[in-house]
MMTF fields as JSON, N, C-alpha, C and O atoms, coordinates in Angstrom:
{
  "mmtfVersion": "1.0.0",
  "mmtfProducer": "UNKNOWN",
  "numBonds": 699,
  "numAtoms": 700,
  "numGroups": 175,
  "numChains": 1,
  "numModels": 1,
  "chainsPerModel": [1],
  "groupsPerChain": [175],
  "chainIdList": ["A"],
  "bondAtomList": [4, 2, 8, 6, 12, 10, 16, 14, 20, 18, 24, 22, 28, 26, 32, 30, 36, 34, 40, 38, 44, 42, 48, 46, 52, 50, 56, 54, 60, 58, 64, 62, 68, 66, 72, 70, 76, 74, 80, 78, 84, 82, 88, 86, 92, 90, 96, 94, 100, 98, 104, 102, 108, 106, 112, 110, 116, 114, 120, 118, 124, 122, 128, 126, 132, 130, 136, 134, 140, 138, 144, 142, 148, 146, 152, 150, 156, 154, 160, 158, 164, 162, 168, 166, 172, 170, 176, 174, 180, 178, 184, 182, 188, 186, 192, 190, 196, 194, 200, 198, 204, 202, 208, 206, 212, 210, 216, 214, 220, 218, 224, 222, 228, 226, 232, 230, 236, 234, 240, 238, 244, 242, 248, 246, 252, 250, 256, 254, 260, 258, 264, 262, 268, 266, 272, 270, 276, 274, 280, 278, 284, 282, 288, 286, 292, 290, 296, 294, 300, 298, 304, 302, 308, 306, 312, 310, 316, 314, 320, 318, 324, 322, 328, 326, 332, 330, 336, 334, 340, 338, 344, 342, 348, 346, 352, 350, 356, 354, 360, 358, 364, 362, 368, 366, 372, 370, 376, 374, 380, 378, 384, 382, 388, 386, 392, 390, 396, 394, 400, 398, 404, 402, 408, 406, 412, 410, 416, 414, 420, 418, 424, 422, 428, 426, 432, 430, 436, 434, 440, 438, 444, 442, 448, 446, 452, 450, 456, 454, 460, 458, 464, 462, 468, 466, 472, 470, 476, 474, 480, 478, 484, 482, 488, 486, 492, 490, 496, 494, 500, 498, 504, 502, 508, 506, 512, 510, 516, 514, 520, 518, 524, 522, 528, 526, 532, 530, 536, 534, 540, 538, 544, 542, 548, 546, 552, 550, 556, 554, 560, 558, 564, 562, 568, 566, 572, 570, 576, 574, 580, 578, 584, 582, 588, 586, 592, 590, 596, 594, 600, 598, 604, 602, 608, 606, 612, 610, 616, 614, 620, 618, 624, 622, 628, 626, 632, 630, 636, 634, 640, 638, 644, 642, 648, 646, 652, 650, 656, 654, 660, 658, 664, 662, 668, 666, 672, 670, 676, 674, 680, 678, 684, 682, 688, 686, 692, 690, 696, 694],
  "bondOrderList": [1, 1, 1, 1, 1, 1, 1, 1, 1, 1, 1, 1, 1, 1, 1, 1, 1, 1, 1, 1, 1, 1, 1, 1, 1, 1, 1, 1, 1, 1, 1, 1, 1, 1, 1, 1, 1, 1, 1, 1, 1, 1, 1, 1, 1, 1, 1, 1, 1, 1, 1, 1, 1, 1, 1, 1, 1, 1, 1, 1, 1, 1, 1, 1, 1, 1, 1, 1, 1, 1, 1, 1, 1, 1, 1, 1, 1, 1, 1, 1, 1, 1, 1, 1, 1, 1, 1, 1, 1, 1, 1, 1, 1, 1, 1, 1, 1, 1, 1, 1, 1, 1, 1, 1, 1, 1, 1, 1, 1, 1, 1, 1, 1, 1, 1, 1, 1, 1, 1, 1, 1, 1, 1, 1, 1, 1, 1, 1, 1, 1, 1, 1, 1, 1, 1, 1, 1, 1, 1, 1, 1, 1, 1, 1, 1, 1, 1, 1, 1, 1, 1, 1, 1, 1, 1, 1, 1, 1, 1, 1, 1, 1, 1, 1, 1, 1, 1, 1, 1, 1, 1, 1, 1, 1],
  "groupList": [{"groupName": "UNK", "atomNameList": ["N", "CA", "C", "O"], "elementList": ["N", "C", "C", "O"], "formalChargeList": [0, 0, 0, 0], "bondAtomList": [1, 0, 2, 1, 3, 2], "bondOrderList": [1, 1, 2], "singleLetterCode": "X", "chemCompType": "L-PEPTIDE LINKING"}],
  "groupTypeList": [0, 0, 0, 0, 0, 0, 0, 0, 0, 0, 0, 0, 0, 0, 0, 0, 0, 0, 0, 0, 0, 0, 0, 0, 0, 0, 0, 0, 0, 0, 0, 0, 0, 0, 0, 0, 0, 0, 0, 0, 0, 0, 0, 0, 0, 0, 0, 0, 0, 0, 0, 0, 0, 0, 0, 0, 0, 0, 0, 0, 0, 0, 0, 0, 0, 0, 0, 0, 0, 0, 0, 0, 0, 0, 0, 0, 0, 0, 0, 0, 0, 0, 0, 0, 0, 0, 0, 0, 0, 0, 0, 0, 0, 0, 0, 0, 0, 0, 0, 0, 0, 0, 0, 0, 0, 0, 0, 0, 0, 0, 0, 0, 0, 0, 0, 0, 0, 0, 0, 0, 0, 0, 0, 0, 0, 0, 0, 0, 0, 0, 0, 0, 0, 0, 0, 0, 0, 0, 0, 0, 0, 0, 0, 0, 0, 0, 0, 0, 0, 0, 0, 0, 0, 0, 0, 0, 0, 0, 0, 0, 0, 0, 0, 0, 0, 0, 0, 0, 0, 0, 0, 0, 0, 0, 0],
  "groupIdList": [1, 2, 3, 4, 5, 6, 7, 8, 9, 10, 11, 12, 13, 14, 15, 16, 17, 18, 19, 20, 21, 22, 23, 24, 25, 26, 27, 28, 29, 30, 31, 32, 33, 34, 35, 36, 37, 38, 39, 40, 41, 42, 43, 44, 45, 46, 47, 48, 49, 50, 51, 52, 53, 54, 55, 56, 57, 58, 59, 60, 61, 62, 63, 64, 65, 66, 67, 68, 69, 70, 71, 72, 73, 74, 75, 76, 77, 78, 79, 80, 81, 82, 83, 84, 85, 86, 87, 88, 89, 90, 91, 92, 93, 94, 95, 96, 97, 98, 99, 100, 101, 102, 103, 104, 105, 106, 107, 108, 109, 110, 111, 112, 113, 114, 115, 116, 117, 118, 119, 120, 121, 122, 123, 124, 125, 126, 127, 128, 129, 130, 131, 132, 133, 134, 135, 136, 137, 138, 139, 140, 141, 142, 143, 144, 145, 146, 147, 148, 149, 150, 151, 152, 153, 154, 155, 156, 157, 158, 159, 160, 161, 162, 163, 164, 165, 166, 167, 168, 169, 170, 171, 172, 173, 174, 175],
  "secStructList": [7, 7, 7, 7, 1, 1, 7, 1, 3, 3, 3, 3, 3, 3, 3, 7, 6, 6, 6, 7, 7, 3, 3, 3, 3, 3, 3, 3, 3, 3, 7, 7, 7, 7, 1, 7, 3, 3, 3, 3, 3, 3, 3, 1, 7, 1, 3, 3, 7, 6, 6, 7, 3, 3, 3, 3, 3, 3, 3, 3, 3, 3, 7, 1, 1, 1, 7, 3, 3, 3, 3, 3, 3, 3, 3, 5, 7, 7, 6, 6, 3, 3, 3, 7, 6, 6, 7, 7, 3, 3, 1, 1, 1, 5, 7, 7, 7, 7, 5, 7, 1, 1, 1, 3, 3, 3, 3, 3, 3, 3, 3, 7, 7, 7, 7, 6, 6, 7, 1, 1, 1, 1, 7, 7, 6, 6, 1, 6, 6, 3, 3, 3, 3, 3, 3, 3, 3, 3, 3, 7, 6, 6, 7, 7, 1, 3, 3, 3, 3, 3, 3, 3, 7, 3, 3, 7, 1, 1, 6, 6, 7, 5, 7, 1, 7, 7, 3, 3, 3, 3, 3, 3, 3, 7, 7],
  "xCoordList": [155.542, 154.577, 155.325, 156.404, 154.583, 155.137, 154.05, 152.942, 154.559, 153.751, 154.26, 155.453, 153.258, 153.803, 152.801, 151.609, 153.178, 152.512, 152.207, 151.51, 152.84, 153.178, 152.439, 153.04, 151.382, 150.539, 151.515, 151.923, 152.043, 152.19, 152.507, 151.716, 153.658, 154.001, 155.225, 156.007, 155.721, 157.108, 157.331, 156.418, 158.446, 158.707, 159.645, 160.639, 159.22, 159.986, 160.703, 160.315, 161.829, 162.786, 163.155, 162.988, 163.712, 164.369, 165.537, 165.855, 166.436, 167.609, 167.677, 167.215, 168.022, 168.198, 169.541, 170.666, 168.943, 169.959, 171.379, 172.496, 170.649, 171.92, 172.967, 174.099, 172.722, 173.791, 173.868, 174.595, 173.124, 173.107, 172.927, 173.4, 172.059, 171.784, 170.793, 169.951, 170.352, 169.052, 168.573, 169.218, 167.132, 166.299, 165.559, 165.063, 165.391, 165.078, 163.53, 163.073, 162.734, 161.302, 161.102, 161.745, 160.243, 159.8, 158.285, 157.579, 157.822, 156.779, 156.161, 156.865, 155.253, 154.941, 153.746, 152.697, 154.37, 153.023, 152.448, 153.212, 151.112, 150.366, 150.015, 148.933, 150.703, 150.232, 148.993, 149.25, 147.766, 146.542, 146.499, 147.209, 145.214, 145.234, 144.305, 144.309, 143.361, 141.849, 140.681, 140.774, 139.761, 138.337, 138.788, 139.024, 139.058, 139.263, 138.21, 137.823, 137.75, 137.033, 135.677, 135.33, 134.762, 133.213, 133.032, 133.51, 132.151, 131.546, 130.146, 129.429, 129.756, 128.327, 128.485, 129.518, 126.949, 127.132, 125.697, 124.819, 125.744, 124.42, 124.417, 125.368, 122.953, 123.061, 121.976, 121.329, 122.018, 120.748, 119.371, 118.512, 119.063, 117.92, 117.734, 118.715, 116.702, 116.363, 115.808, 116.183, 114.989, 114.571, 114.84, 114.619, 115.56, 116.228, 116.178, 116.019, 116.299, 115.718, 117.557, 118.356, 117.648, 118.537, 119.151, 118.425, 120.444, 120.781, 120.865, 121.347, 120.292, 120.504, 121.919, 122.699, 121.986, 123.106, 122.826, 122.001, 123.781, 123.831, 125.08, 126.289, 124.339, 125.412, 125.473, 124.522, 126.546, 127.041, 127.873, 128.278, 128.066, 128.731, 129.122, 128.373, 130.352, 130.932, 131.524, 132.394, 131.155, 131.76, 132.402, 131.916, 133.638, 134.722, 134.818, 134.943, 134.695, 134.792, 136.143, 136.378, 136.848, 138.404, 137.971, 138.272, 137.136, 136.76, 137.966, 137.842, 139.091, 139.997, 141.342, 141.673, 141.879, 143.084, 144.18, 145.241, 144.329, 145.288, 144.714, 143.559, 146.116, 145.56, 145.541, 146.25, 144.704, 144.638, 145.447, 144.931, 146.232, 147.399, 147.076, 146.648, 147.247, 147.27, 146.259, 145.956, 145.279, 143.427, 143.053, 143.406, 142.384, 142.072, 139.996, 139.41, 139.629, 138.422, 137.825, 137.804, 137.292, 137.088, 135.727, 134.883, 135.392, 133.66, 133.251, 133.594, 132.421, 132.089, 130.489, 129.458, 130.832, 129.655, 128.81, 129.478, 127.709, 126.597, 127.176, 127.935, 126.979, 127.241, 126.054, 124.915, 126.765, 125.913, 125.52, 124.632, 126.609, 126.593, 128.222, 129.125, 128.323, 129.433, 130.121, 129.552, 131.2, 131.737, 131.88, 132.435, 131.453, 131.786, 133.063, 133.392, 133.962, 135.468, 135.129, 134.045, 136.013, 136.119, 135.314, 135.155, 134.744, 133.31, 133.62, 132.739, 135.0, 135.367, 135.956, 136.791, 135.224, 135.242, 135.57, 134.87, 137.23, 137.17, 137.106, 138.134, 136.177, 135.975, 135.578, 135.796, 135.017, 134.378, 135.447, 135.327, 136.6, 137.593, 137.913, 138.083, 137.938, 138.543, 139.506, 140.465, 139.215, 140.386, 140.589, 139.776, 141.315, 141.762, 140.636, 139.891, 140.544, 139.6, 140.476, 141.686, 139.408, 139.869, 140.465, 140.227, 141.421, 141.937, 141.195, 140.174, 141.163, 140.349, 139.19, 139.0, 138.19, 136.868, 135.646, 134.57, 135.923, 135.264, 136.269, 137.031, 136.193, 136.119, 136.687, 137.847, 135.674, 136.676, 137.411, 136.841, 138.76, 139.308, 140.03, 141.104, 139.557, 139.641, 141.044, 141.031, 142.28, 143.454, 143.425, 143.879, 142.686, 142.937, 144.315, 144.366, 145.277, 145.951, 146.172, 146.34, 146.174, 146.141, 144.75, 144.163, 144.218, 142.641, 143.182, 143.562, 143.105, 143.862, 143.056, 142.009, 143.507, 142.548, 141.438, 141.559, 140.656, 139.837, 140.646, 141.57, 140.126, 140.793, 140.278, 139.126, 141.361, 141.487, 140.34, 139.71, 140.194, 139.278, 137.807, 136.959, 137.444, 135.836, 135.052, 135.35, 133.916, 133.025, 132.223, 131.87, 132.031, 130.83, 131.555, 130.942, 132.926, 133.464, 133.235, 133.474, 132.783, 132.77, 133.531, 133.488, 133.973, 134.591, 133.117, 132.246, 132.91, 132.181, 132.591, 133.578, 131.685, 132.078, 132.916, 132.476, 134.515, 135.242, 136.171, 137.265, 135.91, 136.692, 137.812, 137.583, 138.827, 139.896, 139.181, 138.061, 139.582, 139.193, 138.118, 137.731, 137.354, 136.246, 136.652, 137.416, 136.048, 136.609, 135.382, 134.837, 134.995, 133.647, 134.15, 134.834, 133.602, 133.813, 132.851, 132.059, 132.597, 131.762, 131.959, 133.001, 130.895, 131.252, 129.992, 128.988, 129.825, 128.863, 128.978, 129.857, 127.876, 127.559, 126.736, 125.969, 126.643, 125.635, 124.864, 125.472, 123.566, 122.983, 123.095, 122.49, 123.822, 124.07, 122.891, 121.887, 122.996, 121.678, 121.462, 120.552, 122.552, 121.945, 121.451, 120.851, 121.416, 120.758, 119.1, 118.293, 118.887, 117.486, 116.53, 117.189, 115.534, 114.468, 115.079, 115.457, 115.237, 115.614, 116.212, 116.304, 116.761, 117.648, 118.897, 119.287, 119.584, 121.338, 121.931, 121.326, 123.103, 123.536, 124.983, 125.851, 125.24, 126.764, 127.209, 126.497, 128.576, 129.142, 130.515, 131.322, 130.723, 132.231, 132.575, 131.812, 134.198, 134.878, 136.118, 136.428, 136.759, 138.169, 139.165, 138.89, 140.171, 141.361, 142.436, 142.489, 143.555, 144.926, 145.817, 145.761, 146.758, 148.004, 147.595, 148.344, 146.363, 146.245, 144.634, 143.894, 144.199, 142.851, 142.156, 140.986, 142.283, 141.394, 141.741, 141.098, 142.328, 142.665, 141.949, 142.267, 140.852, 139.69, 139.755, 140.068, 139.366, 139.534, 138.336, 138.289, 137.217, 135.964, 134.852, 135.153, 133.361, 131.813, 132.031, 132.951, 131.32, 130.459, 129.605, 128.768, 129.83, 128.242, 127.939, 128.78, 126.538, 125.94, 124.947, 124.713, 124.445, 123.672, 122.59, 123.165, 121.536, 120.59, 119.91, 119.657, 119.58, 118.833, 117.732, 117.823, 116.892, 115.727, 115.877, 115.609, 116.277, 116.114, 114.589, 114.174, 113.869, 112.561, 112.048, 112.929, 111.184, 110.823, 110.162, 109.692],
  "yCoordList": [159.061, 158.706, 157.726, 157.14, 157.743, 157.363, 156.408, 156.822, 154.949, 154.18, 153.029, 152.735, 152.385, 151.454, 150.262, 150.533, 148.846, 147.703, 147.644, 146.857, 148.537, 148.259, 149.71, 150.782, 149.632, 151.001, 151.601, 150.736, 152.78, 153.522, 155.02, 155.812, 155.31, 157.049, 157.143, 156.592, 157.796, 157.972, 159.309, 159.812, 160.007, 161.267, 161.389, 160.702, 162.124, 162.255, 163.811, 164.922, 163.287, 164.715, 164.635, 163.691, 165.797, 165.861, 166.378, 167.201, 165.75, 166.709, 167.642, 167.269, 168.292, 169.092, 168.185, 168.008, 167.729, 166.949, 167.773, 167.325, 169.383, 169.393, 170.044, 170.289, 170.311, 170.632, 169.545, 169.638, 168.755, 167.773, 168.122, 167.412, 169.504, 169.7, 169.369, 169.123, 169.203, 168.284, 169.645, 170.563, 169.706, 170.44, 170.757, 169.74, 171.727, 171.727, 171.521, 171.64, 171.132, 170.973, 169.518, 168.915, 168.826, 167.601, 167.576, 168.576, 166.245, 165.988, 164.261, 163.252, 164.284, 163.3, 162.651, 163.089, 161.437, 160.794, 159.639, 159.163, 159.206, 158.345, 156.984, 156.883, 156.243, 154.84, 153.892, 153.269, 153.901, 153.458, 152.173, 151.797, 151.498, 150.364, 150.521, 149.849, 151.334, 151.444, 151.053, 150.635, 151.16, 150.519, 149.164, 148.808, 148.165, 146.812, 146.06, 144.913, 146.916, 145.862, 146.214, 147.31, 145.17, 145.713, 145.706, 144.866, 146.959, 146.816, 146.832, 147.253, 146.248, 145.917, 146.578, 146.626, 147.212, 147.515, 147.408, 147.654, 146.777, 147.014, 146.992, 146.91, 147.099, 147.673, 146.397, 145.875, 146.108, 145.071, 145.511, 144.681, 146.722, 147.62, 148.647, 149.375, 149.24, 150.49, 151.512, 152.683, 151.123, 152.071, 151.945, 150.875, 153.305, 153.118, 154.45, 155.592, 154.169, 155.248, 155.353, 154.438, 156.702, 157.116, 156.165, 155.91, 155.735, 154.571, 153.367, 152.426, 153.357, 151.925, 151.51, 152.202, 150.275, 149.677, 148.936, 148.044, 149.59, 149.117, 148.167, 148.271, 147.283, 146.227, 146.933, 147.334, 146.899, 147.48, 146.162, 145.447, 145.984, 144.909, 145.538, 146.178, 145.268, 145.736, 144.814, 144.328, 144.193, 143.229, 143.58, 144.544, 143.156, 143.742, 142.109, 141.027, 142.407, 141.632, 141.802, 142.928, 140.823, 141.105, 140.277, 139.09, 140.734, 139.444, 139.453, 138.914, 140.073, 139.912, 139.017, 138.712, 138.771, 137.805, 138.614, 138.039, 139.673, 140.022, 140.571, 140.967, 140.554, 140.941, 142.45, 143.124, 142.872, 144.353, 144.663, 144.161, 145.136, 145.906, 147.311, 148.314, 147.282, 148.641, 148.935, 150.129, 147.871, 148.618, 149.05, 148.423, 150.001, 150.964, 151.025, 151.268, 150.586, 150.853, 152.269, 152.323, 153.529, 154.639, 154.795, 155.055, 154.676, 154.397, 155.603, 155.954, 156.377, 157.741, 157.662, 157.555, 157.797, 157.199, 158.555, 159.584, 158.68, 159.608, 160.561, 160.022, 161.764, 162.611, 162.187, 161.831, 162.356, 161.877, 160.46, 159.934, 159.847, 158.174, 158.005, 158.761, 156.854, 157.034, 155.312, 154.424, 155.085, 153.95, 152.985, 153.508, 151.867, 150.955, 150.545, 149.745, 150.912, 150.164, 149.09, 148.68, 148.439, 146.596, 145.68, 144.465, 146.719, 145.619, 145.334, 144.97, 145.488, 145.35, 143.937, 143.499, 143.132, 141.76, 141.836, 142.446, 140.924, 140.793, 139.582, 138.971, 138.848, 137.423, 136.571, 135.429, 137.67, 137.168, 136.686, 135.779, 137.297, 137.355, 138.908, 139.941, 138.786, 140.208, 140.512, 139.808, 141.829, 142.811, 144.37, 144.966, 144.545, 146.058, 147.062, 146.82, 148.417, 149.608, 150.025, 149.89, 150.659, 151.467, 152.844, 153.499, 153.161, 154.51, 155.4, 154.952, 156.865, 158.051, 157.783, 156.808, 158.933, 159.082, 159.245, 158.765, 160.161, 160.452, 160.7, 161.663, 159.981, 158.687, 157.511, 157.491, 156.331, 155.604, 154.824, 154.839, 154.102, 153.563, 152.443, 152.458, 151.503, 149.827, 149.388, 149.325, 149.061, 148.915, 147.281, 146.491, 146.931, 145.442, 144.873, 143.727, 145.865, 145.499, 144.76, 145.378, 143.249, 142.755, 142.154, 141.779, 141.981, 141.55, 140.553, 140.895, 139.217, 138.066, 138.419, 139.034, 138.028, 138.093, 136.767, 135.933, 136.641, 135.849, 134.293, 134.278, 132.934, 132.097, 131.76, 131.835, 131.421, 131.278, 130.194, 130.159, 129.384, 127.951, 128.309, 127.427, 129.479, 129.614, 129.668, 130.143, 129.119, 128.618, 129.837, 130.19, 130.332, 132.042, 133.227, 134.207, 133.252, 134.217, 135.223, 136.358, 135.105, 135.999, 135.774, 134.57, 136.273, 136.107, 135.771, 136.641, 134.478, 134.239, 133.725, 132.99, 134.098, 133.692, 132.453, 131.357, 132.752, 131.725, 131.792, 131.263, 132.427, 132.069, 133.244, 134.39, 132.939, 134.369, 135.521, 135.405, 136.384, 137.647, 138.207, 139.29, 137.374, 138.017, 138.547, 137.982, 139.618, 139.762, 140.641, 141.518, 140.257, 140.672, 141.432, 141.059, 142.576, 143.578, 143.926, 144.5, 143.685, 143.985, 144.832, 144.782, 145.645, 146.836, 147.228, 146.872, 148.039, 148.395, 150.357, 151.198, 150.328, 152.323, 152.246, 151.283, 153.218, 153.9, 155.144, 156.208, 155.083, 156.12, 157.263, 157.067, 158.299, 159.394, 160.116, 160.075, 160.714, 161.456, 162.918, 163.687, 163.211, 164.37, 163.88, 164.728, 163.11, 162.418, 163.177, 163.097, 163.664, 164.004, 163.332, 163.386, 162.829, 162.302, 162.645, 163.792, 161.306, 161.805, 160.541, 159.602, 160.698, 159.611, 159.843, 160.823, 158.748, 159.348, 158.014, 156.943, 158.26, 157.777, 157.319, 158.163, 156.156, 155.773, 155.009, 154.383, 155.391, 155.173, 154.703, 155.135, 153.785, 152.864, 153.593, 154.107, 153.302, 153.185, 152.55, 152.438, 152.142, 151.278, 152.377, 152.886, 152.629, 153.419, 152.775, 151.837, 153.269, 152.428, 153.517, 153.863, 154.248, 154.872, 156.431, 156.998, 157.005, 158.233, 158.451, 157.754, 159.238, 159.616, 159.848, 159.61, 160.272, 160.531, 159.112, 159.141, 158.173, 156.809, 156.176, 155.753, 155.903, 154.995, 153.861, 153.919, 152.492, 151.267, 150.507, 149.587, 151.215, 150.586, 151.267, 152.323, 151.006, 151.676, 152.328, 152.037, 152.971, 153.643, 152.668, 152.248, 152.196, 151.183, 152.027, 152.603, 151.948, 152.977, 151.953, 150.783, 152.575, 152.032, 152.861, 153.923, 152.954, 153.93, 153.325, 152.129, 154.536, 154.077, 155.355, 156.352, 155.158, 156.163, 156.221, 155.251, 157.37, 157.839, 158.222, 159.342, 157.49, 157.671, 157.831, 157.256, 158.23, 158.708, 157.888, 157.984],
  "zCoordList": [-47.494, -47.018, -45.552, -45.644, -44.462, -43.52, -42.758, -42.415, -42.519, -42.157, -41.276, -41.201, -40.602, -39.627, -39.408, -39.554, -39.042, -39.004, -37.245, -36.604, -36.902, -35.312, -34.512, -34.586, -33.921, -33.035, -32.093, -31.319, -31.875, -31.306, -31.508, -32.02, -31.087, -31.285, -31.57, -30.795, -32.646, -32.857, -33.357, -34.011, -33.151, -33.289, -34.885, -35.123, -35.568, -37.002, -36.867, -36.506, -37.314, -37.929, -39.261, -40.033, -39.476, -41.004, -40.848, -39.99, -41.955, -42.52, -43.958, -45.036, -43.831, -45.099, -45.747, -45.281, -46.951, -47.536, -48.408, -48.663, -48.758, -49.395, -48.226, -48.644, -46.965, -46.027, -44.705, -43.716, -44.946, -44.023, -42.413, -41.526, -42.149, -41.382, -40.745, -41.608, -39.76, -38.71, -38.521, -38.015, -39.069, -38.955, -37.585, -37.099, -36.958, -35.461, -35.031, -33.894, -36.388, -36.055, -36.144, -37.003, -35.321, -35.127, -35.136, -35.006, -35.314, -35.482, -34.538, -34.577, -34.042, -33.395, -34.243, -34.714, -34.221, -35.504, -34.489, -33.649, -34.58, -33.977, -34.796, -35.375, -34.811, -35.487, -34.668, -33.639, -35.243, -34.631, -35.474, -36.407, -34.72, -35.715, -36.488, -37.52, -36.266, -37.023, -36.259, -35.105, -36.78, -36.287, -36.095, -37.249, -35.317, -35.348, -34.381, -34.605, -33.168, -32.284, -32.437, -32.876, -32.03, -31.964, -30.262, -29.5, -29.872, -28.416, -28.444, -29.352, -27.178, -26.904, -25.524, -24.857, -25.134, -23.482, -23.486, -24.312, -21.807, -21.414, -19.853, -19.075, -19.595, -17.66, -17.574, -18.482, -16.219, -15.876, -15.765, -15.465, -15.974, -15.701, -16.202, -16.052, -16.91, -17.331, -16.443, -16.5, -15.686, -14.708, -13.606, -13.039, -12.783, -11.622, -10.741, -11.172, -9.798, -8.544, -7.609, -7.408, -7.276, -6.584, -5.242, -4.281, -5.319, -4.488, -4.877, -4.248, -6.166, -6.66, -7.321, -7.975, -6.97, -7.292, -8.973, -9.17, -10.132, -11.378, -11.684, -11.474, -12.218, -12.96, -14.707, -15.378, -14.974, -16.702, -16.811, -15.895, -18.494, -19.043, -20.386, -21.125, -20.573, -21.98, -22.328, -21.605, -23.814, -24.604, -25.404, -25.996, -25.873, -26.483, -27.291, -26.717, -29.05, -29.635, -30.779, -31.216, -31.145, -31.858, -32.672, -32.547, -33.728, -35.284, -36.342, -37.442, -35.952, -37.202, -36.668, -35.523, -37.777, -37.575, -37.13, -37.373, -36.598, -35.702, -34.679, -34.519, -33.631, -31.911, -31.988, -32.735, -31.181, -31.098, -29.89, -28.891, -29.712, -29.088, -28.216, -28.787, -27.243, -26.321, -26.031, -26.026, -25.649, -25.707, -24.749, -23.75, -24.57, -23.172, -23.894, -24.948, -22.326, -22.621, -21.958, -20.729, -22.797, -22.047, -21.615, -22.472, -20.419, -20.223, -19.685, -18.556, -20.535, -20.038, -19.584, -20.248, -17.659, -16.796, -16.521, -16.616, -16.259, -16.366, -15.312, -14.505, -15.18, -14.039, -13.112, -13.417, -11.662, -10.427, -10.305, -9.634, -11.316, -10.701, -10.357, -10.717, -9.597, -8.87, -8.883, -8.247, -9.573, -9.694, -8.179, -7.213, -8.104, -6.932, -6.887, -7.762, -6.017, -5.868, -5.887, -5.471, -6.383, -6.581, -7.171, -7.053, -7.97, -8.709, -10.044, -10.822, -10.445, -11.737, -11.734, -10.942, -13.027, -13.322, -14.567, -15.375, -15.048, -16.527, -16.892, -16.598, -17.517, -18.354, -16.388, -15.985, -15.736, -14.466, -13.747, -12.924, -14.034, -12.847, -12.171, -12.818, -10.958, -10.103, -10.833, -11.151, -11.183, -11.998, -11.095, -10.387, -11.281, -10.793, -11.224, -12.173, -10.327, -10.71, -11.72, -11.901, -12.436, -13.643, -13.232, -12.218, -14.421, -13.897, -14.126, -14.647, -13.96, -14.036, -13.351, -12.625, -13.671, -13.16, -13.841, -13.486, -15.143, -16.44, -17.521, -17.594, -18.113, -18.191, -17.486, -17.076, -17.326, -16.365, -17.639, -18.73, -17.475, -18.134, -17.941, -17.339, -18.381, -18.658, -19.252, -20.481, -18.636, -19.519, -19.638, -18.81, -21.046, -21.0, -22.078, -22.524, -22.328, -23.365, -24.652, -25.704, -24.582, -25.83, -26.328, -25.313, -27.098, -27.068, -28.276, -29.396, -27.719, -29.177, -30.164, -29.959, -31.447, -32.695, -32.711, -31.814, -33.46, -33.776, -34.165, -34.977, -33.424, -33.874, -35.522, -35.95, -36.175, -37.826, -38.16, -39.217, -37.153, -37.316, -36.853, -36.994, -36.332, -35.993, -37.055, -38.151, -36.694, -37.565, -37.92, -39.046, -36.94, -37.283, -37.595, -38.017, -37.418, -37.658, -36.712, -37.122, -35.396, -34.675, -33.132, -32.88, -32.411, -31.027, -30.196, -30.174, -29.532, -28.322, -27.561, -27.578, -26.433, -24.721, -24.755, -25.101, -24.264, -24.079, -25.051, -24.849, -26.227, -27.274, -27.474, -27.088, -27.997, -28.29, -28.646, -29.144, -28.492, -29.129, -28.702, -29.142, -27.567, -26.632, -25.163, -24.38, -24.992, -23.464, -22.915, -23.584, -21.5, -20.956, -19.695, -18.741, -20.0, -18.386, -18.023, -18.771, -16.707, -15.805, -14.57, -13.917, -14.249, -13.141, -12.579, -13.194, -11.298, -10.881, -11.001, -11.188, -10.82, -10.565, -9.682, -9.696, -8.664, -7.949, -8.247, -8.367, -8.375, -8.913, -7.63, -6.576, -7.822, -6.464, -6.182, -6.892, -5.247, -4.489, -5.232, -4.92, -6.383, -7.512, -8.463, -9.123, -8.784, -9.953, -10.104, -9.178, -10.987, -11.042, -12.089, -13.128, -12.331, -12.926, -14.163, -14.402, -15.287, -16.747, -16.937, -16.146, -18.558, -18.961, -18.487, -17.852, -18.881, -18.193, -19.293, -19.332, -20.091, -21.101, -20.881, -20.658, -20.931, -20.275, -22.021, -22.805, -22.1, -23.359, -23.217, -22.394, -24.078, -23.816, -25.567, -26.385, -25.597, -27.116, -26.385, -25.199, -27.695, -27.498, -28.215, -29.301, -27.583, -28.128, -27.899, -27.104, -28.666, -28.431, -28.1, -26.92, -28.963, -28.749, -28.118, -27.322, -28.57, -27.903, -27.776, -28.471, -27.056, -26.782, -27.719, -27.418, -28.943, -30.146, -30.942, -31.992, -30.871, -31.854, -31.307, -30.195, -31.804, -31.846, -32.683, -33.873, -31.874, -32.459, -32.972, -33.789, -32.183, -32.117, -32.517, -33.073, -32.424, -32.524, -31.038, -30.275, -30.871, -29.594, -29.348, -30.147, -27.999, -27.674, -26.283, -25.593, -26.059, -25.302, -24.282, -24.587, -23.1, -22.496, -21.861, -21.622, -21.516, -21.266, -20.057, -19.915, -18.996, -17.899, -17.864, -18.581, -17.078, -16.965, -14.898, -14.19, -14.451, -13.351, -12.781, -13.079, -12.104, -11.785, -10.551, -9.91, -9.667, -8.295, -7.885, -6.751]
}
């Protein structure tokens, strides 16, 4: 059994104990934190038109007693929607643009643990464990009428190492 209390990646090697020979095969092992964060996603309106500027919000809540480490939010924006450079705010403060384009990746680093004295057991605005990400998307000229879903999920040490639920916001492009 291999385990770790610290998230990260390690390489495992093996030795043949009868000959003390190191075996040439190695394996990378990813130690993730498991699903510890709660995400909510919203958009400022549901009916939109080509050229509209939309305000998206992703709320990240760590309602556990442990800091969430190496947190990245992967935000899969709809096709024909474009990120507006310079629009990212984290907890209402200007923040760097996300990396990537599909998905956008917001690197949060550490999301603090919930305050052990918290009365309601939920990280609320202004409390440890609560992070708000806002940004803007433009509905591009290639968008056709219909429903467009924008999803976000938190991950840590690898792209498949999900540490939250998947949150979504839906808009309808109309003529």
